[in-house]
């Protein structure tokens, strides 16, 4: 090895601290995260955070938690000093956010650091001032109960670290994200964030998760979120997930929490994908805010220096539960009454979550109580008896017509809906077929004229092994020489779809599908999707009666919002949005 030192030496503590600091404190946002965790662990109900110059000049976090007496304050800035665990076994069931006792020591060693703290029962507080980890001053101060940590000139003594900091704006963006995550995880705690004198957030205490979502993610349309409440034994899954119509190109809007700790567990990303299977394209990521609560003994948080990752003791169970929670949530109709928790494999009574007992934040499309200017129905007959109303994306609708030989325009109780009839047709076909399959009652329909189809060699080879299964799903198909197949019956629900086109689509999909050994309904789903592709293509003008029929069928669908390939079926504009666009402040005048 070149440049190797001639002898081994034990590093002085201040050097060790700097190395550790590199892991825990890689950038200002990490300081904010650690200080927020400490404040929350201390039982604070109010946090005030101040940032100057992206955290390079100042990071200050003030809380109204339990504070520390003089001795504890002095200990808190020592390495491996923690009040949260006392032996190894505690690590296995730690329920606080912190436990390593490293953060304050690490932060203090790479900054000019002030700690001011006072337990509520004591009259005076303690102030510690450190520079680069060296104590400069210890004294009594008058201060409010709780703790204030000020971190100035981060990395002033570690130029290598300082060089890696990005622009103030970028560092602030990371800080905001950290702030938002803890604000979501602890809606009952009031939190304020100021940057360069400007107030970015001022979130009230005693808030609910939907309140916080509204305050922090105003750009995400509430009506496209569904509330999750699911329990599988002691594992609880809650939060909000997007309808398949609300996706992103990456995972940046998949917010995951385990025991109120923001986390990035690869396992959960996979489970989410599975839950949305068949509903969204492969390269899209649904927006989710998912909270897992489980026994601390079921996870190991001691695998990452900044505790960003966790390891599960029973990963398969967690994965399965998350996917199932998503599936059940998406299958639930908007407005359908939400049990406090949907019971999973092992039903249990779960404590009420942090959210109100309503379904989505509001139902889709929103039935807003008073703010939405409702058109007054006069000659309008309800589309269905009241009992069936909550089974649809709307309670009332009127078909206005079709535009561009394609889109269907509808008025609903709270806005305007555009519907893609082709996507709607796909959805209806798909669900019909899947329902018949699950009911074991697929009707087969003989073709007036048998059709032959010639497949490319690879597709033909792919089709052969599933001929028997195809027969069970209502097809009658026989091999007819080199790469040629003869079809003389198809599932009745695909009645007007060309049989040869259908088989071509199925064979092509078989070729691409890597899932054939996964069991379950993969073949049926594949057939249904193929049928959709083969179905009558768009740009067909529909007669009024046909439109009526299609909309009526869509209203009965399990998932009336997206086609089986994940494209939206309906796009909704609320009266509120329209009023905004027209510069009218509701209510209508
Ligand atoms: P950890 O959080 O892993 O225990 P830290 O270095 O972050 O380690 O904090 C060390 C200790 O200092 C904590 O265990 C806690 O007892 C105390 N402490 C830190 N911040 C606060 C705070 N804001 N309020 C009260 N006590 C605190
Ligand atoms: Mg800590």
Short mmCIF file of N, CA and C in Angstrom, two decimals, residues 83-175:
data_model
loop_
_atom_site.label_atom_id
_atom_site.label_comp_id
_atom_site.label_asym_id
_atom_site.label_seq_id
_atom_site.Cartn_x
_atom_site.Cartn_y
_atom_site.Cartn_z
N UNK A 83 -29.82 8.52 26.87
CA UNK A 83 -30.73 8.14 27.96
C UNK A 83 -31.73 7.10 27.46
N UNK A 84 -31.56 6.69 26.18
CA UNK A 84 -32.65 5.93 25.56
C UNK A 84 -32.46 4.42 25.61
N UNK A 85 -31.24 3.95 25.71
CA UNK A 85 -31.02 2.53 25.91
C UNK A 85 -29.95 2.37 26.98
N UNK A 86 -29.95 1.23 27.65
CA UNK A 86 -28.86 1.03 28.60
C UNK A 86 -28.12 -0.29 28.38
N UNK A 87 -28.68 -1.23 27.65
CA UNK A 87 -27.88 -2.40 27.29
C UNK A 87 -28.25 -2.88 25.89
N UNK A 88 -27.49 -3.87 25.41
CA UNK A 88 -27.69 -4.32 24.02
C UNK A 88 -29.11 -4.75 23.72
N UNK A 89 -29.73 -5.41 24.68
CA UNK A 89 -31.08 -5.92 24.41
C UNK A 89 -32.06 -4.79 24.11
N UNK A 90 -31.80 -3.64 24.69
CA UNK A 90 -32.70 -2.51 24.45
C UNK A 90 -32.76 -2.15 22.97
N UNK A 91 -31.64 -2.37 22.27
CA UNK A 91 -31.61 -2.01 20.85
C UNK A 91 -32.68 -2.76 20.08
N UNK A 92 -32.97 -3.95 20.56
CA UNK A 92 -33.94 -4.79 19.86
C UNK A 92 -35.38 -4.30 20.01
N UNK A 93 -35.61 -3.44 20.96
CA UNK A 93 -37.00 -3.00 21.11
C UNK A 93 -37.08 -1.49 21.29
N UNK A 94 -36.12 -0.80 20.71
CA UNK A 94 -36.08 0.64 20.89
C UNK A 94 -37.29 1.29 20.21
N UNK A 95 -37.94 2.18 20.94
CA UNK A 95 -39.12 2.81 20.35
C UNK A 95 -38.92 4.31 20.20
N UNK A 96 -37.78 4.81 20.65
CA UNK A 96 -37.48 6.22 20.43
C UNK A 96 -36.83 6.37 19.06
N UNK A 97 -36.76 7.60 18.58
CA UNK A 97 -36.14 7.84 17.28
C UNK A 97 -34.63 7.70 17.36
N UNK A 98 -34.05 8.17 18.47
CA UNK A 98 -32.61 8.05 18.66
C UNK A 98 -32.29 6.93 19.62
N UNK A 99 -31.03 6.51 19.65
CA UNK A 99 -30.60 5.54 20.66
C UNK A 99 -29.09 5.37 20.68
N UNK A 100 -28.38 5.95 19.70
CA UNK A 100 -26.94 5.69 19.66
C UNK A 100 -26.14 6.66 20.50
N UNK A 101 -26.75 7.75 20.86
CA UNK A 101 -26.03 8.72 21.67
C UNK A 101 -24.88 9.38 20.93
N UNK A 102 -24.98 9.49 19.64
CA UNK A 102 -23.87 10.03 18.86
C UNK A 102 -24.13 11.40 18.27
N UNK A 103 -25.40 11.70 18.04
CA UNK A 103 -25.71 12.86 17.21
C UNK A 103 -25.16 14.17 17.79
N UNK A 104 -25.48 14.45 19.05
CA UNK A 104 -25.05 15.74 19.60
C UNK A 104 -23.54 15.86 19.61
N UNK A 105 -22.85 14.78 20.00
CA UNK A 105 -21.38 14.81 20.02
C UNK A 105 -20.86 15.07 18.61
N UNK A 106 -21.44 14.38 17.65
CA UNK A 106 -20.98 14.52 16.27
C UNK A 106 -21.23 15.94 15.75
N UNK A 107 -22.42 16.45 16.00
CA UNK A 107 -22.75 17.80 15.51
C UNK A 107 -21.86 18.84 16.19
N UNK A 108 -21.70 18.69 17.53
CA UNK A 108 -20.90 19.68 18.28
C UNK A 108 -19.46 19.68 17.80
N UNK A 109 -18.96 18.53 17.35
CA UNK A 109 -17.55 18.46 16.98
C UNK A 109 -17.25 19.13 15.63
N UNK A 110 -18.30 19.41 14.86
CA UNK A 110 -18.05 20.02 13.54
C UNK A 110 -18.74 21.37 13.40
N UNK A 111 -18.98 22.04 14.53
CA UNK A 111 -19.68 23.34 14.46
C UNK A 111 -19.36 24.18 15.69
N UNK A 112 -19.89 25.38 15.68
CA UNK A 112 -19.94 26.18 16.91
C UNK A 112 -21.32 25.93 17.48
N UNK A 113 -21.35 25.37 18.68
CA UNK A 113 -22.55 24.70 19.16
C UNK A 113 -22.99 25.31 20.48
N UNK A 114 -24.25 25.63 20.57
CA UNK A 114 -24.80 26.12 21.83
C UNK A 114 -25.99 25.27 22.23
N UNK A 115 -26.01 24.83 23.47
CA UNK A 115 -27.15 24.08 24.00
C UNK A 115 -27.69 24.85 25.19
N UNK A 116 -28.97 25.15 25.15
CA UNK A 116 -29.60 25.81 26.29
C UNK A 116 -30.79 24.95 26.67
N UNK A 117 -30.85 24.54 27.91
CA UNK A 117 -31.88 23.56 28.25
C UNK A 117 -32.33 23.68 29.70
N UNK A 118 -33.61 23.37 29.91
CA UNK A 118 -34.15 23.48 31.27
C UNK A 118 -35.33 22.53 31.44
N UNK A 119 -35.26 21.64 32.43
CA UNK A 119 -36.43 20.82 32.71
C UNK A 119 -37.51 21.71 33.33
N UNK A 120 -38.78 21.47 33.03
CA UNK A 120 -39.84 22.36 33.51
C UNK A 120 -39.82 22.57 35.02
N UNK A 121 -39.42 21.52 35.77
CA UNK A 121 -39.48 21.62 37.22
C UNK A 121 -38.36 22.48 37.82
N UNK A 122 -37.33 22.76 37.04
CA UNK A 122 -36.22 23.53 37.59
C UNK A 122 -36.35 25.02 37.28
N UNK A 123 -35.72 25.80 38.12
CA UNK A 123 -35.88 27.25 37.97
C UNK A 123 -34.92 27.83 36.95
N UNK A 124 -33.70 27.32 36.95
CA UNK A 124 -32.71 27.85 36.02
C UNK A 124 -32.35 26.81 34.98
N UNK A 125 -31.89 27.28 33.88
CA UNK A 125 -31.45 26.37 32.83
C UNK A 125 -29.93 26.34 32.76
N UNK A 126 -29.42 25.50 31.87
CA UNK A 126 -27.98 25.37 31.67
C UNK A 126 -27.65 25.78 30.25
N UNK A 127 -26.54 26.49 30.13
CA UNK A 127 -26.08 26.80 28.77
C UNK A 127 -24.67 26.23 28.58
N UNK A 128 -24.49 25.49 27.48
CA UNK A 128 -23.16 24.99 27.12
C UNK A 128 -22.78 25.62 25.80
N UNK A 129 -21.53 26.06 25.72
CA UNK A 129 -21.04 26.58 24.44
C UNK A 129 -19.80 25.79 24.06
N UNK A 130 -19.80 25.21 22.87
CA UNK A 130 -18.67 24.43 22.40
C UNK A 130 -18.22 24.97 21.05
N UNK A 131 -16.93 24.77 20.75
CA UNK A 131 -16.42 25.11 19.42
C UNK A 131 -15.61 23.92 18.94
N UNK A 132 -16.02 23.35 17.83
CA UNK A 132 -15.31 22.19 17.30
C UNK A 132 -15.23 21.06 18.31
N UNK A 133 -16.23 20.94 19.14
CA UNK A 133 -16.27 19.85 20.11
C UNK A 133 -15.62 20.21 21.45
N UNK A 134 -14.94 21.37 21.53
CA UNK A 134 -14.28 21.76 22.79
C UNK A 134 -15.20 22.66 23.60
N UNK A 135 -15.31 22.34 24.88
CA UNK A 135 -16.18 23.13 25.75
C UNK A 135 -15.59 24.52 25.97
N UNK A 136 -16.38 25.55 25.74
CA UNK A 136 -15.92 26.92 25.97
C UNK A 136 -16.53 27.50 27.23
N UNK A 137 -17.77 27.09 27.47
CA UNK A 137 -18.45 27.71 28.60
C UNK A 137 -19.58 26.83 29.11
N UNK A 138 -19.76 26.82 30.44
CA UNK A 138 -20.89 26.14 31.05
C UNK A 138 -21.47 27.11 32.06
N UNK A 139 -22.74 27.45 31.95
CA UNK A 139 -23.26 28.40 32.94
C UNK A 139 -24.77 28.27 33.11
N UNK A 140 -25.27 28.86 34.20
CA UNK A 140 -26.71 28.93 34.42
C UNK A 140 -27.28 30.01 33.51
N UNK A 141 -28.45 29.77 32.97
CA UNK A 141 -29.14 30.84 32.23
C UNK A 141 -30.62 30.80 32.57
N UNK A 142 -31.24 31.93 32.40
CA UNK A 142 -32.70 31.93 32.47
C UNK A 142 -33.22 31.57 31.09
N UNK A 143 -34.07 30.57 31.02
CA UNK A 143 -34.64 30.23 29.71
C UNK A 143 -35.96 29.48 29.90
N UNK A 144 -36.71 29.39 28.82
CA UNK A 144 -37.99 28.69 28.88
C UNK A 144 -37.74 27.20 29.07
N UNK A 145 -38.70 26.47 29.65
CA UNK A 145 -38.53 25.02 29.77
C UNK A 145 -38.39 24.42 28.37
N UNK A 146 -37.56 23.39 28.28
CA UNK A 146 -37.32 22.77 26.98
C UNK A 146 -35.87 22.94 26.58
N UNK A 147 -35.62 22.80 25.30
CA UNK A 147 -34.23 22.78 24.84
C UNK A 147 -34.09 23.60 23.56
N UNK A 148 -33.00 24.35 23.51
CA UNK A 148 -32.66 25.07 22.28
C UNK A 148 -31.26 24.64 21.87
N UNK A 149 -31.11 24.19 20.66
CA UNK A 149 -29.78 23.87 20.14
C UNK A 149 -29.51 24.80 18.97
N UNK A 150 -28.36 25.46 19.04
CA UNK A 150 -27.96 26.32 17.92
C UNK A 150 -26.66 25.78 17.34
N UNK A 151 -26.71 25.55 16.04
CA UNK A 151 -25.53 25.02 15.35
C UNK A 151 -25.09 26.07 14.35
N UNK A 152 -23.92 26.68 14.62
CA UNK A 152 -23.44 27.74 13.72
C UNK A 152 -22.22 27.27 12.95
N UNK A 153 -22.12 27.76 11.74
CA UNK A 153 -20.92 27.52 10.92
C UNK A 153 -20.57 26.05 10.85
N UNK A 154 -21.51 25.30 10.40
CA UNK A 154 -21.33 23.85 10.27
C UNK A 154 -20.11 23.54 9.40
N UNK A 155 -19.32 22.59 9.85
CA UNK A 155 -18.11 22.13 9.13
C UNK A 155 -17.04 23.21 9.04
N UNK A 156 -17.09 24.21 9.96
CA UNK A 156 -16.06 25.28 9.88
C UNK A 156 -14.66 24.69 10.03
N UNK A 157 -14.58 23.54 10.73
CA UNK A 157 -13.27 22.93 10.96
C UNK A 157 -13.05 21.66 10.12
N UNK A 158 -13.94 21.41 9.17
CA UNK A 158 -13.78 20.25 8.29
C UNK A 158 -13.95 20.72 6.83
N UNK A 159 -12.92 21.36 6.28
CA UNK A 159 -13.07 21.96 4.93
C UNK A 159 -13.51 20.93 3.90
N UNK A 160 -13.07 19.69 4.04
CA UNK A 160 -13.43 18.68 3.05
C UNK A 160 -14.94 18.51 2.98
N UNK A 161 -15.57 18.51 4.16
CA UNK A 161 -17.04 18.39 4.21
C UNK A 161 -17.71 19.62 3.63
N UNK A 162 -17.15 20.76 3.97
CA UNK A 162 -17.77 22.01 3.55
C UNK A 162 -17.81 22.09 2.02
N UNK A 163 -16.73 21.57 1.42
CA UNK A 163 -16.65 21.60 -0.04
C UNK A 163 -17.79 20.85 -0.71
N UNK A 164 -18.27 19.83 -0.02
CA UNK A 164 -19.31 19.00 -0.64
C UNK A 164 -20.70 19.58 -0.49
N UNK A 165 -20.82 20.65 0.26
CA UNK A 165 -22.16 21.25 0.38
C UNK A 165 -22.56 21.87 -0.95
N UNK A 166 -23.83 21.78 -1.26
CA UNK A 166 -24.33 22.36 -2.51
C UNK A 166 -24.81 23.77 -2.24
N UNK A 167 -25.52 24.33 -3.20
CA UNK A 167 -26.00 25.71 -3.02
C UNK A 167 -26.94 25.80 -1.81
N UNK A 168 -27.05 27.00 -1.26
CA UNK A 168 -27.94 27.20 -0.11
C UNK A 168 -29.34 26.68 -0.42
N UNK A 169 -29.76 26.94 -1.63
CA UNK A 169 -31.11 26.54 -2.05
C UNK A 169 -31.28 25.03 -1.99
N UNK A 170 -30.27 24.33 -2.50
CA UNK A 170 -30.34 22.87 -2.51
C UNK A 170 -30.32 22.34 -1.08
N UNK A 171 -29.43 22.89 -0.25
CA UNK A 171 -29.38 22.41 1.14
C UNK A 171 -30.70 22.69 1.85
N UNK A 172 -31.28 23.85 1.55
CA UNK A 172 -32.57 24.18 2.17
C UNK A 172 -33.65 23.21 1.70
N UNK A 173 -33.60 22.83 0.43
CA UNK A 173 -34.60 21.89 -0.08
C UNK A 173 -34.52 20.57 0.69
N UNK A 174 -33.31 20.12 0.98
CA UNK A 174 -33.16 18.89 1.75
C UNK A 174 -33.68 19.07 3.18
N UNK A 175 -33.41 20.24 3.73
CA UNK A 175 -33.91 20.53 5.08
C UNK A 175 -35.44 20.50 5.10
#
